[in-house]
Each structure stands twice: as C-alpha cells, then as structure tokens.
C-alpha cells in the first residue's frame, strides 16, 4: 500500500494514469510561459521649430530607456497661429505624433520641452497647457513626476526663466517636479546648456540644433532620473 502513494516522475507521467505496478503517476500540467510585464511609459512632449528641442527630447527618451522596465513615448504639440487660414493636418508631416488626452492618462511621468520665447514657453506649448482644464479638475497629473527642458540661441537668453515658468502649471496640476542634481558631474563642467531646473541647449549664433556632449549627457541624466522616480512612485 505504501508503494501506491509514491510519485513517479519517469516518462510514464505523460499518460496521466498509473503504471503496471499500480504506482501513482505525477501529471504535470502544461503551463504557458508568462509574458514579460508591460513597459511603463514616460511621456516626452515637446514643441520644436528649429530642431534643437526635438533633439533634446530624443536624448531624454534615451535616458528613460536606460532604466529597466521603462520606455519613452515621444509626442509633440501642433503649431498655433493668430489667424487660422487652413486646418492643421491631424498627423504632422514628420517627427513625433501629436499628443492626445489618453497619453496623459496612460503615462506615469512627463517631460515637457519648449524653445524660449522671452523667458517663457512658446505659444503652442502654452496653448496646450491652457487646454488641460478637464485634467486639472479630475487630477489626472496629480502625484506624477514631471521634468522640463528648453533651448535658446544665447547663453543668457532666458533658459532658466523658461524652465521655471514651465514648472508653474505643473505645480497647479499636482506634479512632482524633477530636476538635475549637482551629483551629475556635467552640471558643473558644462560650457553650454544644462541647469538644475532642467535640461537645456544653447544653439549659438549659427543656430546649431545639435546638443553638445555635456548637454546631451545632462538630458539623458534627466530622463533616467525621471524614469527612476516614476517607477518608485508607482511601485
């Protein structure tokens, strides 16, 4: 009788019954491998005219992707004009797609970028922020981390003022503001953009859209830090 309670893991187990000697056979059910957990996303939203802000956005997205389990969702905002002559196409001709309301619901963190306009964000980005009344009322952004980035033509063209002004609506929405700490070595050595308030680029008199090595490193650092904090806040 004792032999009947013994489990057999030999080839006979596949039959699901017993062997000739009456011993019980262990039947292992087939189990599908578990799919990997879905990637959590950071929305990297920007407006760019000359390409500088778009390139910073891609560097931030690279930094986000360096954090395990995180990915970036690149989006842009449509241009605006004082007088509307023709309707803007629903999809931009090139670059990232236009942002949708669902992007704010589905992403667990945000990075917002705009060129400087007299120490403030550009009109298309401001227009987009001004349309977030429903998200403010429902608390869509509350508790989610957010970072900002910008580009100017000159070193003292209003980078820090722009970054700080972009943080104001984020505070109204209840976001957790994320900057760049001085533990990042490039923040102390950069001869171009890069501030504790956010990533930035100085295009110079030749309007060069390509970030310097230090500007790019700081943008990636901001993306990594934003992704790490977002993951911690949702874990």
PDB file of C-alpha atoms in Angstrom:
ATOM      1  CA  UNK A   1       0.000   0.000   0.000  1.00  0.00           C
ATOM      2  CA  UNK A   2       2.842   2.394   0.756  1.00  0.00           C
ATOM      3  CA  UNK A   3       4.127   1.988  -2.770  1.00  0.00           C
ATOM      4  CA  UNK A   4       0.858   3.319  -4.194  1.00  0.00           C
ATOM      5  CA  UNK A   5       1.388   6.744  -2.624  1.00  0.00           C
ATOM      6  CA  UNK A   6       4.820   7.245  -4.173  1.00  0.00           C
ATOM      7  CA  UNK A   7       5.050   9.741  -7.049  1.00  0.00           C
ATOM      8  CA  UNK A   8       6.800   8.690 -10.214  1.00  0.00           C
ATOM      9  CA  UNK A   9       8.399  11.340 -12.420  1.00  0.00           C
ATOM     10  CA  UNK A  10       9.505   8.957 -15.185  1.00  0.00           C
ATOM     11  CA  UNK A  11       8.332   9.034 -18.777  1.00  0.00           C
ATOM     12  CA  UNK A  12       5.078   7.322 -17.768  1.00  0.00           C
ATOM     13  CA  UNK A  13       3.934  10.576 -16.163  1.00  0.00           C
ATOM     14  CA  UNK A  14       2.782  11.880 -19.522  1.00  0.00           C
ATOM     15  CA  UNK A  15      -0.030   9.309 -19.615  1.00  0.00           C
ATOM     16  CA  UNK A  16      -1.712  10.873 -16.588  1.00  0.00           C
ATOM     17  CA  UNK A  17      -2.660   7.411 -15.179  1.00  0.00           C
ATOM     18  CA  UNK A  18      -0.761   4.696 -13.319  1.00  0.00           C
ATOM     19  CA  UNK A  19       1.983   2.257 -14.258  1.00  0.00           C
ATOM     20  CA  UNK A  20       1.734  -1.543 -14.392  1.00  0.00           C
ATOM     21  CA  UNK A  21       2.706  -1.871 -10.726  1.00  0.00           C
ATOM     22  CA  UNK A  22      -0.125   0.415  -9.610  1.00  0.00           C
ATOM     23  CA  UNK A  23       2.013   3.336  -8.561  1.00  0.00           C
ATOM     24  CA  UNK A  24       0.507   6.817  -8.818  1.00  0.00           C
ATOM     25  CA  UNK A  25       1.832   8.938 -11.668  1.00  0.00           C
ATOM     26  CA  UNK A  26       2.509  12.657 -11.305  1.00  0.00           C
ATOM     27  CA  UNK A  27       0.845  14.545 -14.161  1.00  0.00           C
ATOM     28  CA  UNK A  28       2.458  17.913 -14.814  1.00  0.00           C
ATOM     29  CA  UNK A  29       0.016  20.352 -16.437  1.00  0.00           C
ATOM     30  CA  UNK A  30       1.281  22.395 -19.361  1.00  0.00           C
ATOM     31  CA  UNK A  31       1.951  25.969 -18.372  1.00  0.00           C
ATOM     32  CA  UNK A  32       2.477  28.723 -20.885  1.00  0.00           C
ATOM     33  CA  UNK A  33       5.453  30.972 -20.165  1.00  0.00           C
ATOM     34  CA  UNK A  34       4.406  34.206 -18.575  1.00  0.00           C
ATOM     35  CA  UNK A  35       4.682  37.211 -20.874  1.00  0.00           C
ATOM     36  CA  UNK A  36       7.048  39.959 -19.715  1.00  0.00           C
ATOM     37  CA  UNK A  37       5.366  42.717 -17.705  1.00  0.00           C
ATOM     38  CA  UNK A  38       4.233  45.702 -19.785  1.00  0.00           C
ATOM     39  CA  UNK A  39       6.660  48.587 -20.047  1.00  0.00           C
ATOM     40  CA  UNK A  40       5.758  51.692 -18.085  1.00  0.00           C
ATOM     41  CA  UNK A  41       5.986  54.830 -20.196  1.00  0.00           C
ATOM     42  CA  UNK A  42       7.163  58.398 -19.736  1.00  0.00           C
ATOM     43  CA  UNK A  43       5.540  60.987 -21.991  1.00  0.00           C
ATOM     44  CA  UNK A  44       8.193  63.204 -23.616  1.00  0.00           C
ATOM     45  CA  UNK A  45       6.157  66.047 -25.073  1.00  0.00           C
ATOM     46  CA  UNK A  46       7.699  68.992 -26.900  1.00  0.00           C
ATOM     47  CA  UNK A  47       7.321  71.792 -29.398  1.00  0.00           C
ATOM     48  CA  UNK A  48      10.269  72.467 -31.690  1.00  0.00           C
ATOM     49  CA  UNK A  49      10.820  74.904 -34.558  1.00  0.00           C
ATOM     50  CA  UNK A  50      14.488  74.571 -35.459  1.00  0.00           C
ATOM     51  CA  UNK A  51      15.103  71.031 -34.206  1.00  0.00           C
ATOM     52  CA  UNK A  52      17.027  71.801 -31.005  1.00  0.00           C
ATOM     53  CA  UNK A  53      14.221  70.902 -28.609  1.00  0.00           C
ATOM     54  CA  UNK A  54      13.381  67.785 -30.638  1.00  0.00           C
ATOM     55  CA  UNK A  55      16.963  66.550 -30.316  1.00  0.00           C
ATOM     56  CA  UNK A  56      16.963  67.199 -26.586  1.00  0.00           C
ATOM     57  CA  UNK A  57      13.701  65.238 -26.387  1.00  0.00           C
ATOM     58  CA  UNK A  58      15.341  62.244 -28.045  1.00  0.00           C
ATOM     59  CA  UNK A  59      18.238  62.380 -25.578  1.00  0.00           C
ATOM     60  CA  UNK A  60      15.791  62.443 -22.662  1.00  0.00           C
ATOM     61  CA  UNK A  61      13.961  59.499 -24.224  1.00  0.00           C
ATOM     62  CA  UNK A  62      17.265  57.605 -24.425  1.00  0.00           C
ATOM     63  CA  UNK A  63      17.816  58.201 -20.741  1.00  0.00           C
ATOM     64  CA  UNK A  64      14.340  56.922 -19.910  1.00  0.00           C
ATOM     65  CA  UNK A  65      15.004  53.770 -21.910  1.00  0.00           C
ATOM     66  CA  UNK A  66      18.170  53.065 -19.913  1.00  0.00           C
ATOM     67  CA  UNK A  67      16.030  52.328 -16.842  1.00  0.00           C
ATOM     68  CA  UNK A  68      14.788  48.740 -16.642  1.00  0.00           C
ATOM     69  CA  UNK A  69      11.088  48.368 -17.376  1.00  0.00           C
ATOM     70  CA  UNK A  70      10.705  51.939 -18.660  1.00  0.00           C
ATOM     71  CA  UNK A  71      10.229  53.404 -22.123  1.00  0.00           C
ATOM     72  CA  UNK A  72       9.548  56.841 -23.585  1.00  0.00           C
ATOM     73  CA  UNK A  73       6.532  57.942 -25.600  1.00  0.00           C
ATOM     74  CA  UNK A  74       7.557  60.847 -27.863  1.00  0.00           C
ATOM     75  CA  UNK A  75       4.818  63.302 -28.760  1.00  0.00           C
ATOM     76  CA  UNK A  76       4.584  66.886 -29.996  1.00  0.00           C
ATOM     77  CA  UNK A  77       2.009  69.697 -29.972  1.00  0.00           C
ATOM     78  CA  UNK A  78       0.592  71.306 -33.131  1.00  0.00           C
ATOM     79  CA  UNK A  79       1.541  74.878 -34.056  1.00  0.00           C
ATOM     80  CA  UNK A  80      -0.853  77.750 -33.450  1.00  0.00           C
ATOM     81  CA  UNK A  81      -1.469  80.983 -35.350  1.00  0.00           C
ATOM     82  CA  UNK A  82      -3.229  84.242 -34.608  1.00  0.00           C
ATOM     83  CA  UNK A  83      -5.460  83.756 -37.653  1.00  0.00           C
ATOM     84  CA  UNK A  84      -6.491  80.278 -38.773  1.00  0.00           C
ATOM     85  CA  UNK A  85      -6.436  80.001 -42.546  1.00  0.00           C
ATOM     86  CA  UNK A  86      -6.469  76.235 -43.016  1.00  0.00           C
ATOM     87  CA  UNK A  87      -6.992  73.432 -40.554  1.00  0.00           C
ATOM     88  CA  UNK A  88      -3.832  71.715 -39.380  1.00  0.00           C
ATOM     89  CA  UNK A  89      -3.446  68.098 -40.530  1.00  0.00           C
ATOM     90  CA  UNK A  90      -4.305  65.510 -37.854  1.00  0.00           C
ATOM     91  CA  UNK A  91      -0.835  63.984 -38.208  1.00  0.00           C
ATOM     92  CA  UNK A  92       2.364  66.049 -38.532  1.00  0.00           C
ATOM     93  CA  UNK A  93       4.330  65.702 -41.746  1.00  0.00           C
ATOM     94  CA  UNK A  94       7.388  64.455 -39.855  1.00  0.00           C
ATOM     95  CA  UNK A  95       8.592  63.804 -36.328  1.00  0.00           C
ATOM     96  CA  UNK A  96       6.556  62.543 -33.384  1.00  0.00           C
ATOM     97  CA  UNK A  97       2.743  62.268 -33.499  1.00  0.00           C
ATOM     98  CA  UNK A  98       0.565  64.910 -31.882  1.00  0.00           C
ATOM     99  CA  UNK A  99      -0.276  64.383 -28.233  1.00  0.00           C
ATOM    100  CA  UNK A 100      -3.693  63.038 -27.218  1.00  0.00           C
ATOM    101  CA  UNK A 101      -5.552  63.146 -23.913  1.00  0.00           C
ATOM    102  CA  UNK A 102      -5.010  59.405 -23.460  1.00  0.00           C
ATOM    103  CA  UNK A 103      -1.243  59.951 -23.348  1.00  0.00           C
ATOM    104  CA  UNK A 104      -1.620  61.802 -20.044  1.00  0.00           C
ATOM    105  CA  UNK A 105      -3.768  59.023 -18.600  1.00  0.00           C
ATOM    106  CA  UNK A 106      -1.529  56.165 -19.697  1.00  0.00           C
ATOM    107  CA  UNK A 107       1.932  57.547 -18.871  1.00  0.00           C
ATOM    108  CA  UNK A 108       3.316  57.580 -15.330  1.00  0.00           C
ATOM    109  CA  UNK A 109       5.600  60.593 -15.769  1.00  0.00           C
ATOM    110  CA  UNK A 110       6.216  63.524 -18.078  1.00  0.00           C
ATOM    111  CA  UNK A 111       8.961  65.605 -19.664  1.00  0.00           C
ATOM    112  CA  UNK A 112       7.840  68.840 -21.340  1.00  0.00           C
ATOM    113  CA  UNK A 113      10.041  70.814 -23.721  1.00  0.00           C
ATOM    114  CA  UNK A 114       9.739  74.144 -25.496  1.00  0.00           C
ATOM    115  CA  UNK A 115      12.019  76.758 -27.048  1.00  0.00           C
ATOM    116  CA  UNK A 116      12.357  80.019 -25.159  1.00  0.00           C
ATOM    117  CA  UNK A 117      10.156  82.970 -26.041  1.00  0.00           C
ATOM    118  CA  UNK A 118      11.279  85.987 -23.992  1.00  0.00           C
ATOM    119  CA  UNK A 119      11.840  83.894 -20.879  1.00  0.00           C
ATOM    120  CA  UNK A 120       8.673  81.867 -21.317  1.00  0.00           C
ATOM    121  CA  UNK A 121       7.488  78.790 -23.187  1.00  0.00           C
ATOM    122  CA  UNK A 122       6.424  79.089 -26.829  1.00  0.00           C
ATOM    123  CA  UNK A 123       2.775  79.782 -27.681  1.00  0.00           C
ATOM    124  CA  UNK A 124       1.919  76.250 -28.946  1.00  0.00           C
ATOM    125  CA  UNK A 125       3.037  74.670 -25.675  1.00  0.00           C
ATOM    126  CA  UNK A 126       1.278  77.343 -23.593  1.00  0.00           C
ATOM    127  CA  UNK A 127      -1.883  76.882 -25.672  1.00  0.00           C
ATOM    128  CA  UNK A 128      -1.751  73.153 -24.983  1.00  0.00           C
ATOM    129  CA  UNK A 129      -1.293  73.683 -21.236  1.00  0.00           C
ATOM    130  CA  UNK A 130      -4.199  76.127 -21.218  1.00  0.00           C
ATOM    131  CA  UNK A 131      -6.469  73.389 -22.569  1.00  0.00           C
ATOM    132  CA  UNK A 132      -5.919  70.993 -19.661  1.00  0.00           C
ATOM    133  CA  UNK A 133      -8.869  72.171 -17.573  1.00  0.00           C
ATOM    134  CA  UNK A 134     -10.516  68.747 -17.574  1.00  0.00           C
ATOM    135  CA  UNK A 135      -7.294  67.039 -16.487  1.00  0.00           C
ATOM    136  CA  UNK A 136      -6.841  69.618 -13.704  1.00  0.00           C
ATOM    137  CA  UNK A 137     -10.399  69.040 -12.466  1.00  0.00           C
ATOM    138  CA  UNK A 138     -10.036  65.241 -12.478  1.00  0.00           C
ATOM    139  CA  UNK A 139      -6.495  65.186 -11.044  1.00  0.00           C
ATOM    140  CA  UNK A 140      -5.026  63.248 -13.953  1.00  0.00           C
ATOM    141  CA  UNK A 141      -1.487  64.527 -13.336  1.00  0.00           C
ATOM    142  CA  UNK A 142      -1.574  64.585  -9.526  1.00  0.00           C
ATOM    143  CA  UNK A 143       1.341  62.728  -7.957  1.00  0.00           C
ATOM    144  CA  UNK A 144       3.107  62.031 -11.259  1.00  0.00           C
ATOM    145  CA  UNK A 145       6.715  63.258 -11.695  1.00  0.00           C
ATOM    146  CA  UNK A 146       7.442  65.847 -14.362  1.00  0.00           C
ATOM    147  CA  UNK A 147      10.565  67.482 -15.815  1.00  0.00           C
ATOM    148  CA  UNK A 148      11.126  70.342 -18.273  1.00  0.00           C
ATOM    149  CA  UNK A 149      13.681  71.227 -20.959  1.00  0.00           C
ATOM    150  CA  UNK A 150      14.346  74.104 -23.356  1.00  0.00           C
ATOM    151  CA  UNK A 151      16.691  75.642 -25.915  1.00  0.00           C
ATOM    152  CA  UNK A 152      17.874  79.210 -26.567  1.00  0.00           C
ATOM    153  CA  UNK A 153      20.108  80.925 -29.088  1.00  0.00           C
ATOM    154  CA  UNK A 154      22.239  82.674 -26.460  1.00  0.00           C
ATOM    155  CA  UNK A 155      23.636  81.706 -23.082  1.00  0.00           C
ATOM    156  CA  UNK A 156      21.565  84.325 -21.249  1.00  0.00           C
ATOM    157  CA  UNK A 157      18.526  84.115 -23.478  1.00  0.00           C
ATOM    158  CA  UNK A 158      16.109  83.131 -20.716  1.00  0.00           C
ATOM    159  CA  UNK A 159      16.740  79.406 -20.269  1.00  0.00           C
ATOM    160  CA  UNK A 160      16.244  79.284 -16.513  1.00  0.00           C
ATOM    161  CA  UNK A 161      13.263  81.660 -16.589  1.00  0.00           C
ATOM    162  CA  UNK A 162      11.623  79.455 -19.219  1.00  0.00           C
ATOM    163  CA  UNK A 163      12.210  76.283 -17.231  1.00  0.00           C
ATOM    164  CA  UNK A 164      10.842  77.837 -14.057  1.00  0.00           C
ATOM    165  CA  UNK A 165       7.786  79.242 -15.839  1.00  0.00           C
ATOM    166  CA  UNK A 166       7.054  75.813 -17.317  1.00  0.00           C
ATOM    167  CA  UNK A 167       7.068  74.316 -13.825  1.00  0.00           C
ATOM    168  CA  UNK A 168       4.320  76.647 -12.581  1.00  0.00           C
ATOM    169  CA  UNK A 169       1.375  74.925 -14.347  1.00  0.00           C
ATOM    170  CA  UNK A 170       2.821  71.552 -13.356  1.00  0.00           C
ATOM    171  CA  UNK A 171       2.620  72.566  -9.691  1.00  0.00           C
ATOM    172  CA  UNK A 172      -1.011  73.569 -10.219  1.00  0.00           C
ATOM    173  CA  UNK A 173      -1.619  70.080 -11.603  1.00  0.00           C
ATOM    174  CA  UNK A 174      -0.017  68.449  -8.564  1.00  0.00           C
ATOM    175  CA  UNK A 175       3.050  67.053 -10.331  1.00  0.00           C
ATOM    176  CA  UNK A 176       6.261  66.137  -8.526  1.00  0.00           C
ATOM    177  CA  UNK A 177       8.935  68.354 -10.089  1.00  0.00           C
ATOM    178  CA  UNK A 178      12.158  66.588 -11.101  1.00  0.00           C
ATOM    179  CA  UNK A 179      15.387  68.474 -11.821  1.00  0.00           C
ATOM    180  CA  UNK A 180      19.053  67.647 -12.270  1.00  0.00           C
ATOM    181  CA  UNK A 181      21.140  67.407  -9.074  1.00  0.00           C
ATOM    182  CA  UNK A 182      24.743  68.552  -8.865  1.00  0.00           C
ATOM    183  CA  UNK A 183      25.796  64.949  -8.335  1.00  0.00           C
ATOM    184  CA  UNK A 184      25.805  64.903 -12.145  1.00  0.00           C
ATOM    185  CA  UNK A 185      29.402  65.971 -12.980  1.00  0.00           C
ATOM    186  CA  UNK A 186      28.467  67.571 -16.300  1.00  0.00           C
ATOM    187  CA  UNK A 187      26.304  70.110 -14.498  1.00  0.00           C
ATOM    188  CA  UNK A 188      29.437  71.674 -13.004  1.00  0.00           C
ATOM    189  CA  UNK A 189      31.565  71.476 -16.153  1.00  0.00           C
ATOM    190  CA  UNK A 190      29.131  72.395 -18.949  1.00  0.00           C
ATOM    191  CA  UNK A 191      30.030  75.443 -21.051  1.00  0.00           C
ATOM    192  CA  UNK A 192      26.660  75.412 -22.754  1.00  0.00           C
ATOM    193  CA  UNK A 193      23.221  74.386 -21.547  1.00  0.00           C
ATOM    194  CA  UNK A 194      22.199  72.321 -18.583  1.00  0.00           C
ATOM    195  CA  UNK A 195      20.698  73.629 -15.327  1.00  0.00           C
ATOM    196  CA  UNK A 196      19.429  72.190 -12.053  1.00  0.00           C
ATOM    197  CA  UNK A 197      15.920  73.199 -13.184  1.00  0.00           C
ATOM    198  CA  UNK A 198      16.037  71.011 -16.286  1.00  0.00           C
ATOM    199  CA  UNK A 199      17.924  70.130 -19.455  1.00  0.00           C
ATOM    200  CA  UNK A 200      18.762  72.843 -21.987  1.00  0.00           C
ATOM    201  CA  UNK A 201      20.714  73.643 -25.130  1.00  0.00           C
ATOM    202  CA  UNK A 202      22.449  76.792 -26.434  1.00  0.00           C
ATOM    203  CA  UNK A 203      22.263  76.827 -30.227  1.00  0.00           C
ATOM    204  CA  UNK A 204      24.565  79.840 -30.660  1.00  0.00           C
ATOM    205  CA  UNK A 205      24.771  82.421 -33.415  1.00  0.00           C
ATOM    206  CA  UNK A 206      24.797  79.701 -36.095  1.00  0.00           C
ATOM    207  CA  UNK A 207      21.588  78.137 -34.685  1.00  0.00           C
ATOM    208  CA  UNK A 208      23.187  74.702 -34.319  1.00  0.00           C
ATOM    209  CA  UNK A 209      20.451  72.257 -33.225  1.00  0.00           C
ATOM    210  CA  UNK A 210      22.883  69.540 -32.127  1.00  0.00           C
ATOM    211  CA  UNK A 211      23.384  69.361 -28.336  1.00  0.00           C
ATOM    212  CA  UNK A 212      26.955  69.333 -27.079  1.00  0.00           C
ATOM    213  CA  UNK A 213      28.248  66.194 -25.378  1.00  0.00           C
ATOM    214  CA  UNK A 214      27.603  67.700 -21.946  1.00  0.00           C
ATOM    215  CA  UNK A 215      24.126  68.947 -22.872  1.00  0.00           C
ATOM    216  CA  UNK A 216      23.234  65.506 -24.226  1.00  0.00           C
ATOM    217  CA  UNK A 217      24.636  63.780 -21.130  1.00  0.00           C
ATOM    218  CA  UNK A 218      22.569  66.010 -18.850  1.00  0.00           C
ATOM    219  CA  UNK A 219      19.426  65.407 -20.908  1.00  0.00           C
ATOM    220  CA  UNK A 220      19.914  61.638 -20.622  1.00  0.00           C
ATOM    221  CA  UNK A 221      20.574  62.010 -16.898  1.00  0.00           C
ATOM    222  CA  UNK A 222      17.295  63.887 -16.532  1.00  0.00           C
ATOM    223  CA  UNK A 223      15.479  61.130 -18.423  1.00  0.00           C
ATOM    224  CA  UNK A 224      16.983  58.432 -16.212  1.00  0.00           C
ATOM    225  CA  UNK A 225      16.172  60.290 -13.003  1.00  0.00           C
ATOM    226  CA  UNK A 226      12.610  60.957 -14.134  1.00  0.00           C
ATOM    227  CA  UNK A 227      12.109  57.284 -15.000  1.00  0.00           C
ATOM    228  CA  UNK A 228      13.595  56.037 -11.713  1.00  0.00           C
ATOM    229  CA  UNK A 229      11.408  58.368  -9.646  1.00  0.00           C
ATOM    230  CA  UNK A 230       8.291  57.481 -11.660  1.00  0.00           C
ATOM    231  CA  UNK A 231       8.949  53.771 -11.133  1.00  0.00           C
ATOM    232  CA  UNK A 232       9.420  54.252  -7.399  1.00  0.00           C
ATOM    233  CA  UNK A 233       6.235  56.286  -7.072  1.00  0.00           C
ATOM    234  CA  UNK A 234       4.192  53.559  -8.785  1.00  0.00           C
ATOM    235  CA  UNK A 235       5.786  50.514  -7.144  1.00  0.00           C
TER     236      UNK A 235
END
